[in-house]
Short mmCIF file of C-alpha atoms in Angstrom, two decimals:
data_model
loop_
_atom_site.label_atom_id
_atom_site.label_comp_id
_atom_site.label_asym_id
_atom_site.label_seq_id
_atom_site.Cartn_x
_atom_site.Cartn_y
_atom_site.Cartn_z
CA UNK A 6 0.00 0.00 0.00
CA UNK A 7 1.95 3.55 -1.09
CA UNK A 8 2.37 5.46 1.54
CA UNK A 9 -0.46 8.51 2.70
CA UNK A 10 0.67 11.82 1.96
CA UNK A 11 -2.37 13.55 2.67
CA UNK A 12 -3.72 12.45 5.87
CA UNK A 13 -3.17 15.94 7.47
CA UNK A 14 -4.87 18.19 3.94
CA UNK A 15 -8.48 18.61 3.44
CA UNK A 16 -9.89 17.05 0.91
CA UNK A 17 -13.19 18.13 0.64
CA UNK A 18 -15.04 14.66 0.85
CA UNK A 19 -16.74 12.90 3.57
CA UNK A 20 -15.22 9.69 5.30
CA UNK A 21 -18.55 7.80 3.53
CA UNK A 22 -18.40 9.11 0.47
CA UNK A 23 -14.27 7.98 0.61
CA UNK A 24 -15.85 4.87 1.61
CA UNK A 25 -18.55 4.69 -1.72
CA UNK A 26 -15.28 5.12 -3.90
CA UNK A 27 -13.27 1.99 -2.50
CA UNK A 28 -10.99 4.19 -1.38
CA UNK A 29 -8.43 2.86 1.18
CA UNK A 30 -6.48 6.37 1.59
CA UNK A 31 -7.83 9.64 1.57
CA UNK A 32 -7.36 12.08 -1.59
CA UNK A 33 -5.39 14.73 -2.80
CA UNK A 34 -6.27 18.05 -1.43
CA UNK A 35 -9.30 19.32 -3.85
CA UNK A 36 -7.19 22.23 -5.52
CA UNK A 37 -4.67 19.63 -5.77
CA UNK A 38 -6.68 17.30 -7.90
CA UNK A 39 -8.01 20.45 -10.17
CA UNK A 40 -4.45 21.97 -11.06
CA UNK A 41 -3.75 17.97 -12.03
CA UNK A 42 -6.29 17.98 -14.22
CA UNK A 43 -6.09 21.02 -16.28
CA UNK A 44 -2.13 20.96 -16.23
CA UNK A 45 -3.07 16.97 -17.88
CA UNK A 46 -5.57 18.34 -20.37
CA UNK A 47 -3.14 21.63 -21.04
CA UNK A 48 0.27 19.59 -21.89
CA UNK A 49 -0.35 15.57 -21.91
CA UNK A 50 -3.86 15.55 -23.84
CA UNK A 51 -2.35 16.88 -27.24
CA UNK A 52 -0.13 13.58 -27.27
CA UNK A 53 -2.67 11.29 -26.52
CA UNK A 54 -6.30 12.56 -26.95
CA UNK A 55 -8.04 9.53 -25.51
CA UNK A 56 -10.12 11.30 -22.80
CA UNK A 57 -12.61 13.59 -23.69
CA UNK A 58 -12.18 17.08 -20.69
CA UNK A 59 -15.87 17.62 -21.04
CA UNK A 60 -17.25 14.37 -20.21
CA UNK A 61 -14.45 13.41 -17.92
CA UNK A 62 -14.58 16.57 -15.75
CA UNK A 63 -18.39 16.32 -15.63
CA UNK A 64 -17.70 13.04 -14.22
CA UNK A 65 -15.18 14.26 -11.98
CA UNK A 66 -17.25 17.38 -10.52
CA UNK A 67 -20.61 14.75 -10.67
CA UNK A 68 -21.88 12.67 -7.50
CA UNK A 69 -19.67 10.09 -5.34
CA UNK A 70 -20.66 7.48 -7.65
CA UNK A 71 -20.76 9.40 -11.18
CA UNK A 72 -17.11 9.85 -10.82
CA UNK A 73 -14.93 8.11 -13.31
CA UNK A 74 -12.84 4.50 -11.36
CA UNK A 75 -9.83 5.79 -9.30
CA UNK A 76 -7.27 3.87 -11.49
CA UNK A 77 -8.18 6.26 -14.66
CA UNK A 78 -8.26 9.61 -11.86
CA UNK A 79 -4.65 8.92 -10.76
CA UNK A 80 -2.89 7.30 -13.87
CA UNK A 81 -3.93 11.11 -15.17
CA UNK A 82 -2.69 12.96 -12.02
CA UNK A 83 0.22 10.51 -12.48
CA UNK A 84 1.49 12.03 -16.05
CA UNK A 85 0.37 15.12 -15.16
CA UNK A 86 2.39 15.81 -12.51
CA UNK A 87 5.28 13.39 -14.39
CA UNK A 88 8.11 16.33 -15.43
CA UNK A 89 6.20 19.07 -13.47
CA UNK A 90 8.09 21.36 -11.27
CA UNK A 91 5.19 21.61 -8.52
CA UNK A 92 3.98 18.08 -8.36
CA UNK A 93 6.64 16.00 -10.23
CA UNK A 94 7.42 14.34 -6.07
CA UNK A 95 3.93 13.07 -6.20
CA UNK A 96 4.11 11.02 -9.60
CA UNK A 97 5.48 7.95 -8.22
CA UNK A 98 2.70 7.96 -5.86
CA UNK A 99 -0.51 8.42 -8.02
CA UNK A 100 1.46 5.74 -10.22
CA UNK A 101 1.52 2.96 -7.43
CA UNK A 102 -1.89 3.56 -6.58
CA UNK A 103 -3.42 3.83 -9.98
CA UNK A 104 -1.75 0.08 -10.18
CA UNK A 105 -2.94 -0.58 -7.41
CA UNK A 106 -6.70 0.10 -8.56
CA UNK A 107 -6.53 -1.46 -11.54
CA UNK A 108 -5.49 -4.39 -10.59
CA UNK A 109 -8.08 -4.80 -7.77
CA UNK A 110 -10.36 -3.81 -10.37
CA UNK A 111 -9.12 -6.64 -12.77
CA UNK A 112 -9.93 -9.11 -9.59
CA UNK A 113 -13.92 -8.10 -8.70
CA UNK A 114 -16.17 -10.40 -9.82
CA UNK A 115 -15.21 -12.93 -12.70
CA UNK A 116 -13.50 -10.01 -14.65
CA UNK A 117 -16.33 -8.18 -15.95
CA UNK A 118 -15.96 -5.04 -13.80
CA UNK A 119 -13.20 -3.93 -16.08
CA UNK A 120 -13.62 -4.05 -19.06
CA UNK A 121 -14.59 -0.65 -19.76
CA UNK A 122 -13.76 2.60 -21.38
CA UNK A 123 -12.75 3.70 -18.40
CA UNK A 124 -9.95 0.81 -17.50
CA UNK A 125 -8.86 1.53 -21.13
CA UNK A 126 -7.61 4.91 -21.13
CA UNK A 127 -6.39 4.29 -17.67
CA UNK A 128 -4.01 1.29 -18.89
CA UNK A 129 -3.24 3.61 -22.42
CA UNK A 130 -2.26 6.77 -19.67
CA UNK A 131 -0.31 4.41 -17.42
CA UNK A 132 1.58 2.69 -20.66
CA UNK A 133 2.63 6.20 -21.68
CA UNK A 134 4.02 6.77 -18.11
CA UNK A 135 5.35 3.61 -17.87
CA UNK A 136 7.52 4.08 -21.54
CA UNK A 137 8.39 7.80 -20.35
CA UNK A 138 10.13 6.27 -17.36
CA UNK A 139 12.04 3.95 -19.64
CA UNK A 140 10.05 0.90 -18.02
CA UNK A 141 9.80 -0.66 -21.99
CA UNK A 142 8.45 -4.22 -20.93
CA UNK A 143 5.99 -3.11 -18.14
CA UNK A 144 4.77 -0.49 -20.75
CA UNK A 145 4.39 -3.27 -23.17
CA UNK A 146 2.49 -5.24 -20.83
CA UNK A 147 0.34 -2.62 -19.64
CA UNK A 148 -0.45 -1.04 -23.51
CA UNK A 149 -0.83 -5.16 -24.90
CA UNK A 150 -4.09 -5.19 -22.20
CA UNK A 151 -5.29 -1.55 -23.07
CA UNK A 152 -5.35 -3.42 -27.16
CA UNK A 153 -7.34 -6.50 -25.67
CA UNK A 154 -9.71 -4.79 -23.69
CA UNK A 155 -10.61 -2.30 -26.95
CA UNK A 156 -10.66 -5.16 -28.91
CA UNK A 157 -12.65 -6.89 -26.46
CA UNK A 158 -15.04 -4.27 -26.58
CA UNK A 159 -15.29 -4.13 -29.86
CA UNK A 160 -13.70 -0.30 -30.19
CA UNK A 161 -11.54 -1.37 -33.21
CA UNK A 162 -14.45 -2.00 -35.76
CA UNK A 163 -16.66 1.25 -34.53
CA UNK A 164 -15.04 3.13 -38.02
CA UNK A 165 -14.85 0.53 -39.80
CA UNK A 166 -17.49 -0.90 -42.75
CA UNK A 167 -20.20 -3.26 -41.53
CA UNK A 168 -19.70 -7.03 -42.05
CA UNK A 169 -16.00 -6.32 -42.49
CA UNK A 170 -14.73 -9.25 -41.01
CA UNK A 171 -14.35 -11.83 -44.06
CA UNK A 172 -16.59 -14.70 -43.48
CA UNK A 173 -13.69 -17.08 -43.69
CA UNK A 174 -12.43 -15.43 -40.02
CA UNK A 175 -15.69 -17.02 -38.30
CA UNK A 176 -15.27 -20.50 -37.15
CA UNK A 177 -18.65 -22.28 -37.70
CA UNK A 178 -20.70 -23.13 -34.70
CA UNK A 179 -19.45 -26.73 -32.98
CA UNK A 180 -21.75 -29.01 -31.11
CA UNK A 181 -21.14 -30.45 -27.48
CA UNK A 182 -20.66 -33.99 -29.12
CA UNK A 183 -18.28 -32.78 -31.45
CA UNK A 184 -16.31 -31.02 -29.35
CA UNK A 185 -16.35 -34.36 -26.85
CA UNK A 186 -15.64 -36.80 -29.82
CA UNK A 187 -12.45 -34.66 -31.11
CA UNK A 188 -11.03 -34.56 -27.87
CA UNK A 189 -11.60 -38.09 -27.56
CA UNK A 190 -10.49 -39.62 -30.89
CA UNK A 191 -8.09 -37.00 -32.06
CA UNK A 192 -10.31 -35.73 -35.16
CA UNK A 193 -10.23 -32.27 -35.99
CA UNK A 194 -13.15 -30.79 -33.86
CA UNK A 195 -14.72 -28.86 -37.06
CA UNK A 196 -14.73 -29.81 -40.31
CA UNK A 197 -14.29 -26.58 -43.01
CA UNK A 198 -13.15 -26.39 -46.48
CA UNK A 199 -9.91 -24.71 -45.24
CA UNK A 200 -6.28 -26.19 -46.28
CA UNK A 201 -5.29 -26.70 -42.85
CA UNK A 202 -8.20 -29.30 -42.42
CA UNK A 203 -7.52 -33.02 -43.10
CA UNK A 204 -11.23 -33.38 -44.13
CA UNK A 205 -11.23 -29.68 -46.28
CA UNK A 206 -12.53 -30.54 -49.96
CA UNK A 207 -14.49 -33.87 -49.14
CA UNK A 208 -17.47 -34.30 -50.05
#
């Protein structure tokens, strides 16, 4: 658990509504968490314009439970204050716990809490942080699961042409039995007109 720097600043939230977060520490002073965010959206946001200010400082000024998951709040306070002459102490900080929420995120429920918007931009803000410090094979890590979950969630193909995957790409639907007679006897589970199939171009 990273350290509490802020026991002794006010916040400006209640010890319940702390509590409604899942927060385990209490937050930066308010001002604190302000200046963070318009110093992110001034510099860092030109580089990688993933989060839209409006909606996420809506969020951010909106009710306990409007506001967007912790891990995408401090992996931006993280590269904000990254390089900056007033906050640049704190980085390493809002880093740890913006891991820290993410991956207790990644363990709720079956998985499904997650995979988000949300737990997107915070892995593609933390993989930027991550390669500015040099730290090449976390970054890799942490950008390869910001890819899955988009992909996951189907973000790729939102531009793209309808019915552009190529039928070929969809495997065609397999039965229980099959599935329990492959495993069994060694024969290919599905049966297509592919090459790569033993049984491809039988009648």
């Amino acid at each position: 658990m990273p350290p509490d720097l802020f026991d002794d600043q006010t916040n400006g939230m209640l010890g319940g509504e702390l509590m409604d977060l899942g927060l385990s520490e209490s937050l930066p002073p308010f001002e604190m968490m302000e200046d963070l965010n318009n110093i992110y959206f001034n510099t860092q946001h030109f580089y990688i314009p993933i989060v839209h200010p409006g909606r996420y400082l809506k969020a951010f000024y909106g009710g306990p439970l409007m506001k967007p998951p912790m891990c995408l709040q401090y992996s931006i306070w993280a590269l904000a204050s990254y390089l900056n002459d007033k906050y640049a102490s704190f980085s390493d900080i809002f880093y740890q716990r913006a891991r820290q929420y993410v991956e207790a995120d990644e363990l709720k429920g079956v998985g499904e809490y997650f995979i988000t918007l949300f737990h997107a931009q915070a892995y593609i803000i933390l993989s930027t942080f991550e390669a500015k410090l040099m730290l090449f094979t976390r970054a890799s890590m942490t950008s390869a699961k910001a890819v899955r979950l988009v992909q996951m969630m189907g973000l790729d193909r939102v531009d793209g042409e309808k019915g552009s995957i190529p039928l070929a790409w969809l495997l065609p639907r397999r039965g229980l039995s099959s599935r329990s007679a492959g495993g069994h006897s060694g024969a290919p589970i599905a049966s297509t007109p592919m090459p790569a199939s033993p049984l491809g171009g039988r009648a």
